[in-house]
PDB file of C-alpha atoms in Angstrom:
ATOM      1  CA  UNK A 252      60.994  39.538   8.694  1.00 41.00           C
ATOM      2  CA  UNK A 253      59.069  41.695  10.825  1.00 39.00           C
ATOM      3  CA  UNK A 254      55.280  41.174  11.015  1.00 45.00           C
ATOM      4  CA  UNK A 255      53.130  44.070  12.098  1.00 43.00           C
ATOM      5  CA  UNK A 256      49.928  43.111  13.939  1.00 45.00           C
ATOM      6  CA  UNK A 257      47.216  44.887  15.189  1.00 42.00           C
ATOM      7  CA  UNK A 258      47.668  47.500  18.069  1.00 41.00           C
ATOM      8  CA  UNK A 259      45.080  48.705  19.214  1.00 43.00           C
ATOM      9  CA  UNK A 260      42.430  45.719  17.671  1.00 44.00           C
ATOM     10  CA  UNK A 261      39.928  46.990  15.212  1.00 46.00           C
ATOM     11  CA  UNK A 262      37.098  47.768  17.425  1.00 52.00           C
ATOM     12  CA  UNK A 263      33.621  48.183  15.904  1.00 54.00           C
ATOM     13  CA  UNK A 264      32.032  51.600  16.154  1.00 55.00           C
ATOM     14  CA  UNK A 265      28.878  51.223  17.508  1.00 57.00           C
ATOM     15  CA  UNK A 266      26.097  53.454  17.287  1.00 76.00           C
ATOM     16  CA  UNK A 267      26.903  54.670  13.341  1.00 83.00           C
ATOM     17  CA  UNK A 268      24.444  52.969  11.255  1.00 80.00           C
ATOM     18  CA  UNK A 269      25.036  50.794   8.323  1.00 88.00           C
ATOM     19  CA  UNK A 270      22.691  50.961   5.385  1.00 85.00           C
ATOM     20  CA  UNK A 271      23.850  48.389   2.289  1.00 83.00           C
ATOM     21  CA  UNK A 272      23.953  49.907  -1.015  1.00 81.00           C
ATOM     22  CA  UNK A 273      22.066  50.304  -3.878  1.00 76.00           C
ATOM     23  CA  UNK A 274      23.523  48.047  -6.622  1.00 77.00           C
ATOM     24  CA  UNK A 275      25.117  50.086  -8.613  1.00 74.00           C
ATOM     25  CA  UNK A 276      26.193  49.334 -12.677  1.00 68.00           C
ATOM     26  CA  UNK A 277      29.472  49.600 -13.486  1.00 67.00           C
ATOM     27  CA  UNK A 278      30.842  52.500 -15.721  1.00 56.00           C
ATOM     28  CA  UNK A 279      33.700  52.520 -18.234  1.00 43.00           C
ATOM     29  CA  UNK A 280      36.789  51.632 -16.680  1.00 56.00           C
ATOM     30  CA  UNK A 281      39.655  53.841 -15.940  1.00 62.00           C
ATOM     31  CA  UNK A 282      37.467  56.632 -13.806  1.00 68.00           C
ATOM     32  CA  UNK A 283      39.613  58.067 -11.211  1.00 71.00           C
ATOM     33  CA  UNK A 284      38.428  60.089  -8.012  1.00 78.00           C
ATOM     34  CA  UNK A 285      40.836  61.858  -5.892  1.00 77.00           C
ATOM     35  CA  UNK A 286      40.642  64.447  -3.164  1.00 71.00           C
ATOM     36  CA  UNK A 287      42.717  66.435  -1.207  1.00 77.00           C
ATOM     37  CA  UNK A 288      42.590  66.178   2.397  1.00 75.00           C
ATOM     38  CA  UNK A 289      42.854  70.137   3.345  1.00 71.00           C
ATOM     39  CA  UNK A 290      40.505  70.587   0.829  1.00 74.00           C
ATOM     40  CA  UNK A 291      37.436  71.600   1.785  1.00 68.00           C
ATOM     41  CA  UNK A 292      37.044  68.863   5.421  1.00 70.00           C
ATOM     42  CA  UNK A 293      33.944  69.254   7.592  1.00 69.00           C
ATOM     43  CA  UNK A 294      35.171  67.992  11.113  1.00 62.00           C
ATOM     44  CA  UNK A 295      33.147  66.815  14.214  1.00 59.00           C
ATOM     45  CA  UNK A 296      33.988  66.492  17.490  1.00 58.00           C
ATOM     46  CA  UNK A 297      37.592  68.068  17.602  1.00 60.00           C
ATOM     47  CA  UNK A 298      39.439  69.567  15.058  1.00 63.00           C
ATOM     48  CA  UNK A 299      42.101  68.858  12.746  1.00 71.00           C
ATOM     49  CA  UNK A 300      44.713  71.528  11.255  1.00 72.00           C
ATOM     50  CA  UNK A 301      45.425  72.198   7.724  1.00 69.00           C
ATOM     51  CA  UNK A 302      48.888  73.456   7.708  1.00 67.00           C
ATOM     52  CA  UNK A 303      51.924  73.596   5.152  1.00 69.00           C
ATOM     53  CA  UNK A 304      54.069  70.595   5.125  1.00 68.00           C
ATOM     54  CA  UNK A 305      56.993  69.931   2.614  1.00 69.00           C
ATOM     55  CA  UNK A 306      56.493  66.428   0.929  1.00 73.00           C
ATOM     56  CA  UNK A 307      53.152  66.629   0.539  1.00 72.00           C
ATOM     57  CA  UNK A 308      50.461  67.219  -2.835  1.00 73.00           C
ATOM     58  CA  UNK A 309      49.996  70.567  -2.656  1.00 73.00           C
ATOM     59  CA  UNK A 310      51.943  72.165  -0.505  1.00 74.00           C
ATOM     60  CA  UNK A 311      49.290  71.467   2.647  1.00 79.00           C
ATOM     61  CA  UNK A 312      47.827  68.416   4.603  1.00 79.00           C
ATOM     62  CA  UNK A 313      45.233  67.739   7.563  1.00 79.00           C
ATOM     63  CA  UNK A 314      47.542  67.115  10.353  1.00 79.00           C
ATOM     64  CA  UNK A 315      46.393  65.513  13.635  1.00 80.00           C
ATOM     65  CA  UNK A 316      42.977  63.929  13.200  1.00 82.00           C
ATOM     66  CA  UNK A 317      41.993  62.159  16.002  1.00 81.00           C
ATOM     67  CA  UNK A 318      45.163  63.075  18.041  1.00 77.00           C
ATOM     68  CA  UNK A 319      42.719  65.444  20.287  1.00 71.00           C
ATOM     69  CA  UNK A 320      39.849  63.148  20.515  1.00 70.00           C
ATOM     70  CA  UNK A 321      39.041  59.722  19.587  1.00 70.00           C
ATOM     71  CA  UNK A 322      35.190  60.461  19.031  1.00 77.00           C
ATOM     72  CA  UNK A 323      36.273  63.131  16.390  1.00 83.00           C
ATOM     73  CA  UNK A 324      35.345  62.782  12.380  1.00 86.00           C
ATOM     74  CA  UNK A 325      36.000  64.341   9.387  1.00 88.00           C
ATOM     75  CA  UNK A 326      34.301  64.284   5.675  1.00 88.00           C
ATOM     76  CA  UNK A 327      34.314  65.243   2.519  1.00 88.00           C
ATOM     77  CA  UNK A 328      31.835  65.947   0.043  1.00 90.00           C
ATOM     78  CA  UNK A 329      33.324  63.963  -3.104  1.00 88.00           C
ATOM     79  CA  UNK A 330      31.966  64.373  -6.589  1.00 89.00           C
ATOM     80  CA  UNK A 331      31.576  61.129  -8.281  1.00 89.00           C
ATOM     81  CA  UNK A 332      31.966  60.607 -11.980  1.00 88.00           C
ATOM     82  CA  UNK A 333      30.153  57.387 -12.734  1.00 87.00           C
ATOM     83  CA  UNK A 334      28.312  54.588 -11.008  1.00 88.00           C
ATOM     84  CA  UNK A 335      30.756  51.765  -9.558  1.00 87.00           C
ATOM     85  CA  UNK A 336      32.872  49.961  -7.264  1.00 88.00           C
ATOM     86  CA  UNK A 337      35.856  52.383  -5.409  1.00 88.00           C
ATOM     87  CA  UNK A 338      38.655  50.971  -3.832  1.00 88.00           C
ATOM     88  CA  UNK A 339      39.786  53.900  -0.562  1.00 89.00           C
ATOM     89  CA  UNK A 340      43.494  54.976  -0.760  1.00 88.00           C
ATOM     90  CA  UNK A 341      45.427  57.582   1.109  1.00 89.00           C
ATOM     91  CA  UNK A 342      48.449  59.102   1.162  1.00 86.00           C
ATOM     92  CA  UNK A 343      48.846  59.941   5.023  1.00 88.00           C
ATOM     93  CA  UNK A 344      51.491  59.304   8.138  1.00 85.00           C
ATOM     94  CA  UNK A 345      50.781  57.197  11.507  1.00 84.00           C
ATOM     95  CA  UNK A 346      52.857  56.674  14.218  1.00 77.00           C
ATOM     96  CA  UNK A 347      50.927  53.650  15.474  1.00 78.00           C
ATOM     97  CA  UNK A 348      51.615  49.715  13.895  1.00 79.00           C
ATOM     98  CA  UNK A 349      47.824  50.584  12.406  1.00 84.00           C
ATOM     99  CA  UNK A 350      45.048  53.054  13.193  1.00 88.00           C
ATOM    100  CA  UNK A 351      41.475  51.809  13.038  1.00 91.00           C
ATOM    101  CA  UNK A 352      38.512  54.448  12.067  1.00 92.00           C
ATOM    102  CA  UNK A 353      34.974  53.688  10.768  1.00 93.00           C
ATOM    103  CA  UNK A 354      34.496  54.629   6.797  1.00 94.00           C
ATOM    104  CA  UNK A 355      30.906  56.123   6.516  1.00 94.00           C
ATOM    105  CA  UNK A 356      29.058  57.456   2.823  1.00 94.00           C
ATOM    106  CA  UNK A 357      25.850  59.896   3.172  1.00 94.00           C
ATOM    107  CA  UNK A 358      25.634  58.983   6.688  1.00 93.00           C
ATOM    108  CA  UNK A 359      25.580  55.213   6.745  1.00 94.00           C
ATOM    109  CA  UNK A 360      28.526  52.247   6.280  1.00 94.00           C
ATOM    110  CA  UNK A 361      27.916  50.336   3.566  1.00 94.00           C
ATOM    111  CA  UNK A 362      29.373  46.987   5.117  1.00 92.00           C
ATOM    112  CA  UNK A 363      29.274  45.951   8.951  1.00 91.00           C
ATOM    113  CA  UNK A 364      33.207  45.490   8.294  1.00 91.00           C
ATOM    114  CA  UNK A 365      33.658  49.560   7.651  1.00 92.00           C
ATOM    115  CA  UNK A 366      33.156  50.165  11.060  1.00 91.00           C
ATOM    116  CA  UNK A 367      36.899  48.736  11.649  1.00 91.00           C
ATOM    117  CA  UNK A 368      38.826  49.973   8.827  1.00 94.00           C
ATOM    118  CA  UNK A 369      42.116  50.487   9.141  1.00 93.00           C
ATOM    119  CA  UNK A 370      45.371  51.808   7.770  1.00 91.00           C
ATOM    120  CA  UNK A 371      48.980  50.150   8.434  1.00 87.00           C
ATOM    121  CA  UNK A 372      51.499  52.060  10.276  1.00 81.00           C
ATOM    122  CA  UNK A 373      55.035  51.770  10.375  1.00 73.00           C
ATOM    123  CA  UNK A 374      56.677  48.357  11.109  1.00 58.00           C
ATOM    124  CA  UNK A 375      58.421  48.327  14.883  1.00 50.00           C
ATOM    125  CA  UNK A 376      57.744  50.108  17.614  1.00 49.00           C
ATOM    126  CA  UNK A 377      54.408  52.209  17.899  1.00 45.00           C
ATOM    127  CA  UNK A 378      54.138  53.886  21.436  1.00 49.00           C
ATOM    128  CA  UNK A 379      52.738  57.279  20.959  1.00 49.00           C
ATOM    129  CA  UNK A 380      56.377  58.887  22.429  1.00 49.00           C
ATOM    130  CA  UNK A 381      57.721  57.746  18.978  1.00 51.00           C
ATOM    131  CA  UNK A 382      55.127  60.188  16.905  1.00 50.00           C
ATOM    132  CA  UNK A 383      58.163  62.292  16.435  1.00 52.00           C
ATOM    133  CA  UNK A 384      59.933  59.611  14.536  1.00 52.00           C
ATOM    134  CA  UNK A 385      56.736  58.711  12.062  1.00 53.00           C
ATOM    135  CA  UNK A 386      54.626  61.330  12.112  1.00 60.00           C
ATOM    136  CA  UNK A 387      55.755  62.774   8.469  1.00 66.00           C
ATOM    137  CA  UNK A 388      56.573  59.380   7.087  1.00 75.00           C
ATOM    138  CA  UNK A 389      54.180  59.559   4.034  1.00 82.00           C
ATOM    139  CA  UNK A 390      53.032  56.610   2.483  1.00 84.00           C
ATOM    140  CA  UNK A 391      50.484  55.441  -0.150  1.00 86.00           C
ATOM    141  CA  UNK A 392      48.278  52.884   1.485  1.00 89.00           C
ATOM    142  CA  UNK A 393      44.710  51.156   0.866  1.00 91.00           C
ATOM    143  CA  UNK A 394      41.769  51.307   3.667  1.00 92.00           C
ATOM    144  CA  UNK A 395      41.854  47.913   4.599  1.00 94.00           C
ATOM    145  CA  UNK A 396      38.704  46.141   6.626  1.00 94.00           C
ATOM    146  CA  UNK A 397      39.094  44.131   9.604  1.00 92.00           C
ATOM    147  CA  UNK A 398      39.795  40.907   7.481  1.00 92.00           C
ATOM    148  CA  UNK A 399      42.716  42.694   5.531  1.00 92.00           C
ATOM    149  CA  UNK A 400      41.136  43.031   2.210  1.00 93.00           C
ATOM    150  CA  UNK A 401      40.474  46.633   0.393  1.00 92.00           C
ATOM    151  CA  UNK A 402      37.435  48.694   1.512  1.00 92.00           C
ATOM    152  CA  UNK A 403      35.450  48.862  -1.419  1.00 90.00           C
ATOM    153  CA  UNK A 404      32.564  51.500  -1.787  1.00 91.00           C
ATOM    154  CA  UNK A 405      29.852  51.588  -3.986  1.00 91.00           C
ATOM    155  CA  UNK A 406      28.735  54.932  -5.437  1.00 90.00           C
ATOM    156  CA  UNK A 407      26.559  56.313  -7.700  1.00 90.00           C
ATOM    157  CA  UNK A 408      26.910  59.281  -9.709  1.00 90.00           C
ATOM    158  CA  UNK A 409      26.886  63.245  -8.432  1.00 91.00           C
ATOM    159  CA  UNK A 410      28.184  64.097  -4.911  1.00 93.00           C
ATOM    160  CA  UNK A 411      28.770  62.009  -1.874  1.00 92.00           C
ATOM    161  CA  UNK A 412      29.575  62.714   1.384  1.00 92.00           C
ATOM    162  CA  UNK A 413      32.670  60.239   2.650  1.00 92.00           C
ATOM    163  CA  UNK A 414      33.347  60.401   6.328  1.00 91.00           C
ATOM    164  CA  UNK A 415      36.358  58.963   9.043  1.00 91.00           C
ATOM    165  CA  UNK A 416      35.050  58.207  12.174  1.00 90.00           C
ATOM    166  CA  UNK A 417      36.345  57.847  15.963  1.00 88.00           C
ATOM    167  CA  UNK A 418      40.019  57.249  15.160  1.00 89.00           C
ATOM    168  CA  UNK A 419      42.127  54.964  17.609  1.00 87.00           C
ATOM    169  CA  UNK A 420      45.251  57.250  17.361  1.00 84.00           C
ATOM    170  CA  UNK A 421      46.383  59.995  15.190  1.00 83.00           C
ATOM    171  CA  UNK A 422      46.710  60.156  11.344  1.00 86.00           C
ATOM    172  CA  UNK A 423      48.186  62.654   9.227  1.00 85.00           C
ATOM    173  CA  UNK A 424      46.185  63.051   5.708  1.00 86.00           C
ATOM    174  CA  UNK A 425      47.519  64.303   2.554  1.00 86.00           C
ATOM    175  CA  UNK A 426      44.695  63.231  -0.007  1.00 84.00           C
ATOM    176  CA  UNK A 427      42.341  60.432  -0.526  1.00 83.00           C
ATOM    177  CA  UNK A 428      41.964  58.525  -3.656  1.00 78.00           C
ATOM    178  CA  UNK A 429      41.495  55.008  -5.769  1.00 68.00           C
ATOM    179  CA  UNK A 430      43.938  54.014  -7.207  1.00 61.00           C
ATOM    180  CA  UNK A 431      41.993  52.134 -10.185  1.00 47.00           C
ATOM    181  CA  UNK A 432      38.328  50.689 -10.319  1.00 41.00           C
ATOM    182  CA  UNK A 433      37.940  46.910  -9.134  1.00 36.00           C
TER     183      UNK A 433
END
């Protein structure tokens, strides 16, 4: 059994702030939130391409975020059914054993521990010369936080603005979603 550990470690981004959330009273279960990636991204600091790629929801992903420059970011504006608790998911590709980004919402992380959130990569080897090999390997993950458990976001009702942040290696998004309220 092969057991993928961190590379590089989750660093903390510093400087973003982090501003705890409003409790926030749960809705009817069963609300579901999805977005594509291409759809609509406001990047900072870099840029990411939207391109066609086979394999992916429709038809076109955000390729290369964070492959240019590690202080790069990109967000969404996200409409938001009801009040509650969202558990991050992506459908995306990384070359790297896991790429750690900080998860921001209307400017602020809600948790110290979003500032290191991370996504698994593929088991073995994760030099960057072997981007090639994983770079299309889609997979449905969670946004994990430094401690391995699901980052979980509180919102409220109407639009939100969700942001990645400063990116320790490249990641390929298709969309962003939760999978089922917690």
């Amino acid at each position: 059994k092969h057991e993928v550990t961190a590379f590089p470690p989750h660093p903390r981004v510093l400087g973003l702030p982090v501003a705890k959330p409003d409790e926030v009273a749960e809705s009817a279960a069963g609300t579901k939130v999805a977005w594509e990636a291409e759809a609509g991204p406001s990047s900072r600091e870099g840029v990411a391409d939207v391109e066609a790629h086979s394999n992916v929801s429709d038809g076109k992903a955000l390729l290369n975020f964070g492959s240019r420059s590690p202080a790069q970011s990109v967000g969404w504006t996200v409409d938001v059914p009801a009040a509650g608790t969202y558990q991050l998911t992506a459908r995306y590709a990384v070359a790297q054993p896991t790429v750690s980004f900080a998860v921001t919402v209307d400017g602020a992380a809600q948790d110290a521990e979003d500032l290191g959130a991370y996504l698994p990569g593929p088991a073995g080897w994760g030099s960057e010369k072997y981007w090639t090999l994983h770079a299309f390997d889609w997979t449905d993950g969670t946004v994990l936080t430094p401690a391995g458990r699901p980052l979980l976001l509180k919102l409220t009702p109407g639009p939100h603005e969700i942001r990645l942040h400063h990116p320790t290696a490249g990641i390929n998004l298709d969309k962003l979603h939760q999978p089922g309220r917690r």
